[in-house]
Coordinates of C-alpha atoms in Angstrom, one line a residue:
Chain A
X1 CA -80.5 40.6 154.6
X2 CA -82.7 39.7 152.0
X3 CA -79.8 39.9 149.6
X4 CA -78.3 37.5 151.5
X5 CA -81.0 35.0 151.9
X6 CA -81.3 35.3 148.1
X7 CA -77.5 34.3 148.0
X8 CA -78.0 31.6 149.9
X9 CA -80.4 29.9 148.0
X10 CA -78.3 30.3 144.8
X11 CA -75.4 28.6 146.1
X12 CA -77.7 25.8 147.9
X13 CA -78.9 25.4 144.0
X14 CA -75.6 25.2 142.5
X15 CA -74.7 22.4 145.3
X16 CA -78.1 20.7 144.5
X17 CA -77.8 20.7 140.7
X18 CA -74.0 19.3 141.5
X19 CA -75.2 17.1 143.7
X20 CA -78.0 16.1 141.4
X21 CA -75.1 15.3 138.3
X22 CA -73.5 12.7 140.6
X23 CA -76.5 10.8 141.7
X24 CA -74.5 7.6 142.3
X25 CA -72.4 9.3 145.0
X26 CA -75.9 9.0 146.6
X27 CA -75.5 5.4 147.3
X28 CA -71.7 5.4 147.4
X29 CA -72.0 8.1 150.2
X30 CA -74.7 5.7 151.8
X31 CA -72.6 3.1 152.0
X32 CA -69.8 4.7 153.4
X33 CA -71.9 6.6 155.6
X34 CA -73.1 3.3 157.2
X35 CA -69.4 1.8 157.4
X36 CA -68.5 5.0 159.2
X37 CA -71.0 4.9 161.5
X38 CA -70.0 1.2 162.2
X39 CA -67.0 2.1 163.1
X40 CA -67.9 4.1 165.7
X41 CA -70.4 1.8 167.3
X42 CA -68.4 -0.8 167.1
X43 CA -65.9 0.0 170.1
X44 CA -69.4 0.7 172.0
X45 CA -70.5 -2.8 171.5
X46 CA -67.3 -4.5 172.5
X47 CA -66.8 -2.2 175.9
X48 CA -70.2 -3.1 176.9
X49 CA -70.1 -6.8 175.6
X50 CA -71.0 -8.8 179.0
X51 CA -70.0 -6.4 181.3
X52 CA -72.1 -4.2 183.9
X53 CA -74.5 -1.7 182.7
X54 CA -72.0 1.0 183.3
X55 CA -68.6 0.4 181.5
X56 CA -68.2 4.1 181.1
X57 CA -68.9 5.8 184.4
X58 CA -72.6 7.3 184.6
X59 CA -73.3 6.0 180.9
X60 CA -75.3 2.7 180.2
X61 CA -75.1 1.3 176.6
X62 CA -78.0 3.1 175.3
X63 CA -77.1 6.3 176.4
X64 CA -74.0 6.2 175.3
X65 CA -75.1 5.3 172.0
X66 CA -77.3 8.7 171.9
X67 CA -73.7 10.6 172.3
X68 CA -72.4 8.6 169.5
X69 CA -75.9 9.2 167.2
X70 CA -74.8 13.0 168.1
X71 CA -71.4 12.4 166.9
X72 CA -72.9 11.1 163.8
X73 CA -75.0 13.9 163.2
X74 CA -72.6 16.5 163.9
X75 CA -70.0 14.8 161.7
X76 CA -72.4 14.8 158.8
X77 CA -72.9 18.8 159.1
X78 CA -69.3 19.1 159.5
X79 CA -68.4 17.3 156.2
X80 CA -71.4 18.3 154.4
X81 CA -72.0 21.9 155.2
X82 CA -68.9 23.3 157.2
X83 CA -65.8 21.6 155.3
X84 CA -66.4 21.7 151.7
X85 CA -66.7 25.3 151.3
X86 CA -64.0 26.3 153.9
X87 CA -61.6 23.7 152.6
X88 CA -61.6 25.8 149.6
X89 CA -60.5 28.8 151.3
X90 CA -57.3 27.3 151.9
X91 CA -56.6 26.6 148.0
X92 CA -57.7 30.2 147.1
X93 CA -55.3 31.4 149.7
X94 CA -52.5 29.6 148.2
X95 CA -53.1 30.1 144.5
X96 CA -54.5 33.7 145.2
X97 CA -57.8 33.4 143.7
X98 CA -59.3 34.5 147.2
X99 CA -59.2 38.4 145.2
X100 CA -62.4 36.8 142.5
X101 CA -64.3 36.3 145.9
X102 CA -63.0 39.6 147.6
X103 CA -63.8 41.7 144.6
X104 CA -67.7 40.6 144.9
X105 CA -70.1 43.0 146.7
X106 CA -70.9 40.9 149.5
X107 CA -69.5 39.8 152.9
X108 CA -66.8 37.5 151.8
X109 CA -66.7 35.1 155.1
X110 CA -70.4 34.6 153.9
X111 CA -69.4 33.7 150.5
X112 CA -66.8 31.0 151.0
X113 CA -68.7 29.4 153.7
X114 CA -71.7 29.1 151.6
X115 CA -69.9 28.2 148.5
X116 CA -70.1 24.3 148.3
X117 CA -72.4 21.9 150.4
X118 CA -72.0 18.4 149.8
X119 CA -75.6 17.8 149.9
X120 CA -75.5 13.7 149.8
X121 CA -73.8 14.1 153.2
X122 CA -77.8 14.1 154.7
X123 CA -77.9 10.5 154.3
X124 CA -75.3 10.5 157.2
X125 CA -78.2 12.5 159.4
X126 CA -80.5 9.7 158.7
X127 CA -78.2 7.5 160.0
X128 CA -77.6 9.7 163.1
X129 CA -81.4 9.9 163.4
X130 CA -81.6 6.0 163.1
X131 CA -78.9 5.6 165.9
X132 CA -81.1 7.5 168.6
X133 CA -84.3 5.9 167.3
X134 CA -82.4 2.3 168.3
X135 CA -81.2 3.8 171.6
X136 CA -84.2 5.4 172.8
X137 CA -86.1 1.9 171.6
X138 CA -83.7 0.0 173.6
X139 CA -84.5 2.7 176.4
X140 CA -88.0 2.1 176.2
X141 CA -88.7 5.5 176.8
X142 CA -88.4 8.6 174.5
X143 CA -87.1 11.9 174.9
X144 CA -89.7 14.5 176.5
X145 CA -90.7 17.8 174.3
X146 CA -88.4 20.0 176.7
X147 CA -85.7 17.7 176.0
X148 CA -86.0 17.8 172.2
X149 CA -86.5 21.4 172.4
X150 CA -83.2 21.9 174.5
X151 CA -81.5 19.2 172.1
X152 CA -82.3 21.3 169.0
X153 CA -81.6 24.5 170.8
X154 CA -77.8 23.0 171.0
X155 CA -77.9 21.5 167.8
X156 CA -77.6 24.9 166.4
X157 CA -74.8 26.2 169.4
X158 CA -73.1 23.2 168.7
X159 CA -73.1 23.9 165.0
X160 CA -72.2 27.6 165.6
X161 CA -69.3 26.3 167.5
X162 CA -67.7 24.2 164.9
X163 CA -68.1 26.4 162.3
X164 CA -66.3 29.1 164.4
X165 CA -63.5 27.2 165.1
X166 CA -63.2 26.0 161.5
X167 CA -62.8 29.9 161.0
X168 CA -60.4 30.1 163.2
X169 CA -58.3 27.6 161.7
X170 CA -58.7 28.7 158.2
X171 CA -57.2 31.6 159.2
X172 CA -54.2 30.1 160.1
X173 CA -54.0 29.4 156.1
X174 CA -53.2 33.2 155.5
X175 CA -50.3 33.2 157.7
X176 CA -49.0 29.3 157.3
X177 CA -49.6 29.2 153.7
X178 CA -49.4 25.5 152.6
X179 CA -51.6 23.8 154.8
X180 CA -54.0 21.9 152.7
X181 CA -54.7 19.1 154.9
X182 CA -55.8 21.4 157.9
X183 CA -59.1 19.9 157.7
X184 CA -57.8 16.2 158.4
X185 CA -56.7 17.9 161.6
X186 CA -60.0 19.5 162.6
X187 CA -61.8 16.2 162.0
X188 CA -59.5 14.5 163.9
X189 CA -59.7 16.6 167.0
X190 CA -63.2 16.3 166.5
X191 CA -62.9 12.4 166.8
X192 CA -62.4 12.7 170.5
X193 CA -66.0 13.9 170.7
X194 CA -67.4 10.2 169.9
X195 CA -67.0 9.5 173.7
X196 CA -69.1 10.7 176.8
X197 CA -67.2 13.6 178.3
X198 CA -67.3 12.1 181.5
X199 CA -64.2 9.5 180.2
X200 CA -62.0 12.5 180.0
X201 CA -60.2 13.3 183.1
X202 CA -58.0 16.0 184.7
X203 CA -56.1 18.4 182.3
X204 CA -58.1 16.7 178.9
X205 CA -61.0 17.4 180.7
X206 CA -60.8 21.0 180.9
X207 CA -59.1 21.3 177.5
X208 CA -62.3 19.9 176.1
X209 CA -65.1 21.4 178.2
X210 CA -63.5 24.9 178.2
X211 CA -61.0 25.1 175.4
X212 CA -62.2 22.7 172.6
X213 CA -65.7 22.1 174.1
X214 CA -66.4 19.1 172.7
X215 CA -68.7 18.5 175.5
X216 CA -70.9 20.8 174.4
X217 CA -71.4 19.4 171.0
X218 CA -72.2 15.5 171.7
X219 CA -72.6 15.2 175.4
X220 CA -74.7 18.1 176.7
X221 CA -77.3 17.5 173.5
X222 CA -77.3 13.7 174.3
X223 CA -77.7 14.7 178.0
X224 CA -80.9 17.2 177.0
X225 CA -82.3 14.1 174.9
X226 CA -82.1 11.7 177.9
X227 CA -83.6 14.5 180.3
X228 CA -80.8 15.4 182.6
X229 CA -79.4 18.3 181.3
X230 CA -78.8 20.9 184.0
X231 CA -80.6 24.4 182.7
X232 CA -77.0 26.0 183.9
X233 CA -75.2 24.4 181.1
X234 CA -77.8 25.5 178.4
X235 CA -76.7 28.9 179.5
X236 CA -72.9 28.4 179.5
X237 CA -73.4 26.9 176.1
X238 CA -75.2 30.0 174.7
X239 CA -72.5 32.0 176.1
X240 CA -69.7 29.8 174.9
X241 CA -71.3 29.8 171.0
X242 CA -71.6 34.1 171.4
X243 CA -68.0 33.9 172.4
X244 CA -66.4 31.7 169.7
X245 CA -68.7 33.6 166.8
X246 CA -67.2 36.9 168.1
X247 CA -63.6 35.5 168.6
X248 CA -63.9 33.9 165.2
X249 CA -65.3 36.9 163.2
X250 CA -62.7 39.3 164.7
X251 CA -59.9 36.9 163.7
X252 CA -61.0 36.5 160.3
X253 CA -61.3 40.5 159.7
X254 CA -57.5 41.1 160.9
X255 CA -56.1 37.7 159.1
X256 CA -57.7 39.0 155.6
X257 CA -55.7 42.2 155.9
X258 CA -52.6 40.1 156.1
X259 CA -54.0 38.8 152.7
X260 CA -51.4 39.7 149.9
X261 CA -52.7 38.0 146.9
X262 CA -50.3 35.5 144.9
X263 CA -48.5 35.9 141.7
X264 CA -51.3 35.1 139.3
Chain B
X1 CA -31.7 -3.1 137.6
X2 CA -29.1 -2.2 138.6
X3 CA -29.5 1.3 136.7
X4 CA -32.7 1.5 139.2
X5 CA -30.6 0.7 142.3
X6 CA -28.2 3.3 141.0
X7 CA -30.6 6.1 141.2
X8 CA -32.5 5.0 144.6
X9 CA -30.1 7.3 146.8
X10 CA -30.8 10.5 144.6
X11 CA -34.4 9.7 144.5
X12 CA -34.1 9.1 148.3
X13 CA -32.2 12.2 148.3
X14 CA -35.1 14.4 146.7
X15 CA -37.4 13.1 148.7
X16 CA -36.1 13.9 152.2
X17 CA -35.3 17.5 150.9
X18 CA -39.0 17.6 150.1
X19 CA -40.4 16.3 153.4
X20 CA -38.3 18.8 155.0
X21 CA -39.2 21.8 152.6
X22 CA -43.1 20.3 153.4
X23 CA -42.4 19.9 157.3
X24 CA -45.5 22.3 158.3
X25 CA -47.5 20.0 156.4
X26 CA -46.0 16.9 157.7
X27 CA -46.7 18.3 161.1
X28 CA -50.0 18.6 160.5
X29 CA -50.5 14.9 159.2
X30 CA -48.7 13.6 162.3
X31 CA -51.3 15.9 164.4
X32 CA -54.0 14.3 162.8
X33 CA -53.2 10.8 163.7
X34 CA -55.3 11.6 167.2
X35 CA -57.3 8.3 167.0
X36 CA -55.0 6.1 169.0
X37 CA -55.0 8.9 172.2
X38 CA -59.2 9.3 171.7
X39 CA -58.9 5.1 172.1
X40 CA -56.7 5.5 175.0
X41 CA -58.7 7.6 176.8
X42 CA -62.2 5.7 176.8
X43 CA -60.5 2.5 177.0
X44 CA -58.6 3.6 180.1
X45 CA -61.9 5.3 182.1
X46 CA -63.3 1.6 181.0
X47 CA -60.5 -0.1 182.9
X48 CA -60.6 2.0 185.6
X49 CA -63.9 0.5 186.6
X50 CA -62.5 -3.3 186.3
X51 CA -59.8 -4.3 183.8
X52 CA -60.8 -5.7 180.8
X53 CA -60.2 -9.5 180.2
X54 CA -59.5 -10.7 176.6
X55 CA -59.9 -13.5 174.4
X56 CA -56.5 -15.0 175.8
X57 CA -57.8 -14.6 179.1
X58 CA -55.0 -11.9 179.5
X59 CA -56.4 -8.9 181.5
X60 CA -56.0 -5.6 180.1
X61 CA -55.4 -3.0 183.3
X62 CA -54.9 0.9 182.6
X63 CA -51.4 0.3 181.9
X64 CA -51.9 -2.5 179.4
X65 CA -54.1 0.1 177.5
X66 CA -51.5 2.5 177.5
X67 CA -48.7 0.3 176.3
X68 CA -51.1 -0.7 173.7
X69 CA -52.0 2.7 172.4
X70 CA -48.8 4.0 172.5
X71 CA -47.7 1.1 170.2
X72 CA -50.3 2.0 167.7
X73 CA -49.1 5.7 167.5
X74 CA -45.8 4.6 167.1
X75 CA -46.5 1.9 164.2
X76 CA -49.2 4.3 162.6
X77 CA -46.5 7.1 161.8
X78 CA -43.9 4.4 160.3
X79 CA -46.5 2.5 158.6
X80 CA -48.3 5.4 157.3
X81 CA -49.2 5.2 153.3
X82 CA -50.8 7.7 151.2
X83 CA -49.8 6.4 147.7
X84 CA -53.5 5.9 146.9
X85 CA -54.5 9.4 147.5
X86 CA -51.1 10.5 144.9
X87 CA -51.9 8.1 142.5
X88 CA -55.8 9.5 141.9
X89 CA -54.7 13.1 142.2
X90 CA -51.9 12.1 139.5
X91 CA -54.0 10.4 137.3
X92 CA -57.0 12.8 137.4
X93 CA -54.7 15.8 136.5
X94 CA -52.4 14.1 133.9
X95 CA -49.5 14.2 135.8
X96 CA -49.0 10.7 136.3
X97 CA -47.3 11.0 132.7
X98 CA -44.3 12.7 134.1
X99 CA -43.7 9.6 136.6
X100 CA -44.0 7.5 133.4
X101 CA -41.6 9.2 131.5
X102 CA -38.9 8.5 134.0
X103 CA -36.6 5.2 133.2
X104 CA -37.9 3.5 136.7
X105 CA -41.0 2.0 137.7
X106 CA -43.4 4.4 139.0
X107 CA -44.4 2.1 142.0
X108 CA -40.6 2.7 143.3
X109 CA -40.8 6.1 142.6
X110 CA -43.9 6.2 145.3
X111 CA -42.0 4.1 147.3
X112 CA -39.0 6.0 147.7
X113 CA -41.2 9.2 148.4
X114 CA -42.6 7.1 151.5
X115 CA -39.4 6.5 153.0
X116 CA -38.0 9.6 152.4
X117 CA -40.7 10.6 154.7
X118 CA -39.5 8.0 157.1
X119 CA -36.9 9.8 159.3
X120 CA -39.3 12.9 160.1
X121 CA -41.6 10.2 160.9
X122 CA -39.0 8.5 163.2
X123 CA -38.3 11.8 164.7
X124 CA -42.0 12.1 165.7
X125 CA -42.1 8.7 167.1
X126 CA -39.1 8.8 169.3
X127 CA -40.7 10.6 171.9
X128 CA -43.4 8.7 172.1
X129 CA -41.3 5.8 172.5
X130 CA -39.5 7.3 175.6
X131 CA -42.4 8.0 177.1
X132 CA -43.4 4.2 176.3
X133 CA -40.0 3.2 177.8
X134 CA -40.6 5.6 180.7
X135 CA -44.2 4.4 181.8
X136 CA -44.9 1.1 180.6
X137 CA -41.6 -0.7 180.7
X138 CA -43.3 -3.5 182.6
X139 CA -45.4 -4.3 179.8
X140 CA -42.9 -4.7 177.1
X141 CA -41.4 -8.2 176.2
X142 CA -37.8 -9.0 177.4
X143 CA -36.9 -11.9 175.0
X144 CA -34.7 -10.0 172.7
X145 CA -35.6 -12.6 169.9
X146 CA -39.2 -11.0 169.8
X147 CA -37.5 -7.5 169.4
X148 CA -35.2 -9.2 166.4
X149 CA -38.5 -10.8 165.4
X150 CA -40.1 -7.4 165.6
X151 CA -37.7 -5.6 162.6
X152 CA -39.2 -7.9 159.8
X153 CA -42.6 -7.6 160.9
X154 CA -42.3 -3.8 160.7
X155 CA -40.8 -4.3 157.5
X156 CA -43.9 -6.5 156.7
X157 CA -46.3 -4.0 158.1
X158 CA -44.9 -1.8 155.9
X159 CA -45.1 -3.5 152.9
X160 CA -48.7 -4.4 153.5
X161 CA -49.9 -0.8 154.0
X162 CA -47.6 0.4 150.8
X163 CA -49.2 -2.4 148.7
X164 CA -52.5 -2.4 149.6
X165 CA -52.8 1.6 148.7
X166 CA -51.1 1.0 145.3
X167 CA -53.2 -1.7 144.6
X168 CA -56.6 0.1 145.3
X169 CA -54.6 3.2 143.6
X170 CA -54.3 1.4 140.5
X171 CA -58.1 0.8 140.7
X172 CA -58.4 4.5 139.7
X173 CA -57.0 3.6 135.7
X174 CA -60.5 1.1 135.6
X175 CA -62.7 3.6 137.3
X176 CA -63.1 7.5 137.5
X177 CA -61.8 8.0 141.2
X178 CA -60.7 5.1 143.7
X179 CA -61.2 7.5 146.6
X180 CA -64.5 5.9 147.8
X181 CA -62.8 2.6 147.2
X182 CA -59.8 3.7 149.6
X183 CA -62.3 5.5 152.3
X184 CA -64.4 2.1 152.8
X185 CA -61.1 0.4 152.7
X186 CA -59.7 2.8 155.4
X187 CA -63.1 2.3 157.7
X188 CA -62.6 -1.4 157.6
X189 CA -58.8 -0.7 158.3
X190 CA -59.7 1.0 161.4
X191 CA -62.1 -1.4 162.8
X192 CA -60.3 -5.0 161.7
X193 CA -56.5 -3.9 162.3
X194 CA -56.4 -3.2 166.2
X195 CA -56.5 0.3 165.5
X196 CA -59.5 1.1 167.7
X197 CA -59.8 -2.1 169.6
X198 CA -56.8 -4.6 170.5
X199 CA -58.1 -8.0 168.3
X200 CA -58.3 -9.7 171.7
X201 CA -61.2 -8.0 173.0
X202 CA -63.2 -9.0 170.0
X203 CA -65.9 -11.3 170.2
X204 CA -64.9 -14.6 168.8
X205 CA -66.7 -14.6 165.6
X206 CA -65.5 -10.9 164.8
X207 CA -62.0 -12.1 165.8
X208 CA -62.3 -15.2 163.3
X209 CA -62.9 -12.5 160.3
X210 CA -60.1 -10.3 161.2
X211 CA -57.7 -12.8 161.4
X212 CA -58.8 -13.8 157.9
X213 CA -58.2 -10.3 156.6
X214 CA -54.8 -8.4 155.9
X215 CA -55.8 -5.5 158.1
X216 CA -54.4 -6.8 161.2
X217 CA -50.9 -7.1 159.6
X218 CA -50.6 -3.7 159.2
X219 CA -51.1 -2.4 162.6
X220 CA -52.3 -4.8 165.3
X221 CA -49.2 -7.3 164.6
X222 CA -46.5 -5.1 165.2
X223 CA -48.2 -3.8 168.4
X224 CA -48.9 -7.2 169.8
X225 CA -45.4 -8.3 169.0
X226 CA -44.3 -5.1 170.8
X227 CA -46.5 -5.3 173.9
X228 CA -45.7 -9.1 174.3
X229 CA -48.8 -10.7 173.6
X230 CA -47.2 -13.6 171.9
X231 CA -44.6 -16.5 172.6
X232 CA -41.5 -16.5 169.7
X233 CA -42.9 -19.2 168.0
X234 CA -46.5 -17.6 167.6
X235 CA -45.1 -14.6 166.9
X236 CA -42.7 -16.1 164.1
X237 CA -45.7 -17.8 162.4
X238 CA -47.8 -14.7 162.4
X239 CA -44.8 -13.0 160.8
X240 CA -44.6 -15.6 158.4
X241 CA -48.5 -15.2 157.1
X242 CA -47.8 -11.4 157.0
X243 CA -45.4 -11.6 154.6
X244 CA -47.3 -14.0 152.6
X245 CA -49.7 -11.2 152.6
X246 CA -47.2 -8.9 151.5
X247 CA -46.2 -11.1 148.5
X248 CA -49.7 -11.6 147.3
X249 CA -50.0 -7.7 147.5
X250 CA -46.9 -7.0 145.5
X251 CA -47.9 -9.5 142.7
X252 CA -51.1 -7.9 142.8
X253 CA -50.1 -4.3 142.4
X254 CA -47.9 -4.7 139.5
X255 CA -50.6 -7.0 138.1
X256 CA -53.1 -4.4 138.3
X257 CA -50.5 -1.7 137.7
X258 CA -49.5 -3.5 134.1
X259 CA -53.1 -3.8 132.9
X260 CA -54.6 -0.4 134.1
X261 CA -51.6 1.9 133.0
X262 CA -52.4 0.8 129.5
X263 CA -55.9 2.3 129.9
X264 CA -54.3 5.9 131.4
X265 CA -54.9 8.8 128.5
X266 CA -53.2 12.0 130.3
X267 CA -56.5 13.8 130.3
X268 CA -56.1 17.5 131.8
X269 CA -52.3 17.8 132.2

C-alpha cells in the first residue's frame, strides 16, 4: 500500500513538472474552460429567460445551475485525471507498448490510470465552484453541513463510477484495436449529464439511472447540496459504485489476458 | 488544372477504401455526435410544460423541436470536418511533407478525404431522415423550391465548415499547434450555430451577434431551411450570404496556406 502511495506521488510529480513546463497552457486552458462553461450555461439562460420559475419540471433556474456546476466539475475530473492516462492505454494496445507497462512490478491498471494528469484542468474545478457560489448566492441560502458532506461523498462515488466506466470502455480496445476516438464517445455520453435527470422520460430515464448512471453523477450531488436528497438514494449510489468497480476490475483482468502484443 | 481533375476520381476511390477500412472508427465518431439528441430531450421536456415562443413569433412545440434536432443531427453528419486536426497532426509529425510532394494541392487532397467519407455518413443519416419523415412530416416545408434551394445550402454549409477548418488548421504553421484555437472555435460554433439552441430562441442582442458570425451558416441555416422557417425569398438571400462567407473563407484559407507552408520545416519525420 505504501509502495503505491509513493508511486502515485512520483507520477503526480512528473505531471506537475510537465504542467510547469507548459505554463502558458494555464492561461489558455483557463480561457477555454470559461468558454465551455458558457456553452453549458447558455441553454439554461435561454430556457429560463422570461419564463415561469420551473421550465424543467421540479427545477428552478438556480437549482438547475447547481447541476451544471457539478457537470463542469466532473468534466474537469474526467478530462484532467481520468481521460489522459486511459487514452494512452488505447495507444499502448495498438502499438504493443503495453508490454513495458506489464513488465513493471506493479499493478498494470494502477500504472496506466495514474500515468498522466492534466493538472491545469484544476481551472475548471474553480469554474464549477464559482457556478455553485453564484447559484447559491442567487438562491439566497447556503447548503447545510450535512448536505455538503453528502455531496462530497457523492463526488467520490461519481468519480469511481466514471473511472470504472472508462476502464470498461478501454477494455474493448483489447478486442477492437483501432479506436483512438473512444475518448470522445465517452465524453459525448457524459454530455447528457448536464441537465437535471427529470428531463429524461421513459426508457431514457431507466438507462440513465441504472445502466449509465448519469443521474448519480450530477443530479444527486446537486440535490444533496440543495438539501433534498433522500438517504436511500445515497445507499443506492454507494452500492452502484461498488458494483461498477468490481465489474470493471473483473473485465479489465479478463481483457488483459487477450492482450497479445503487436509486432515490435 | 486538368491533371488535378483527372486525379480526383482516383483520390476519391482511395478515400472511400480508407473510410471502409476504418469503419469501426467512423462509427464511433458518428456515435459521438449525441449532442443534438441531448438537446432535443431537454427542449422537449421544456416544451411539454408550455411551447417556447421564438423571436419570429412562431411557437416551438415538442414536434417542432424533434424536427429541428433530427435535422441538426443529419446536417452535422454531412458537414462534419476534421481537417484542422489532420493538419495539426501532420505538421507535428512531419508527414505533411508526403502531401506536399504529391503533384496536387494539399487542400484538395484533404477535401477529397472528406468527400470520400460522405457515402458512409449518408448511410448513417438516412435512417434519421426516415424517422424525421415518419414522425414530423408536418414540420417540413412543402414548397419544392425550398428543397431545391436546400441542396446549394448544404454545399455552402460544407464549404464553410471545411474551409474554416483549413483556415484554423493553417495557423499551426505560425504557432506550434492550433488545436486550442480550434477548441475555442468549436465552442463558439456550438453556441452560435444553432447546434444547441435554435437561433430563433436567442435573446435579440445575442441573435444579432449570431447573425454576424459565420457559424450559423454551417449548421443553423440548412436546418432552418429544412424545417421551413423561411419563405423562399428570405432563404435565397441567406444562402447568398452563406456563399459569400464560403468564398471569403476559401480565399483566406489559400492565402494563409501559401504564406504558412513556407515556414513548414518537416521536423519530426
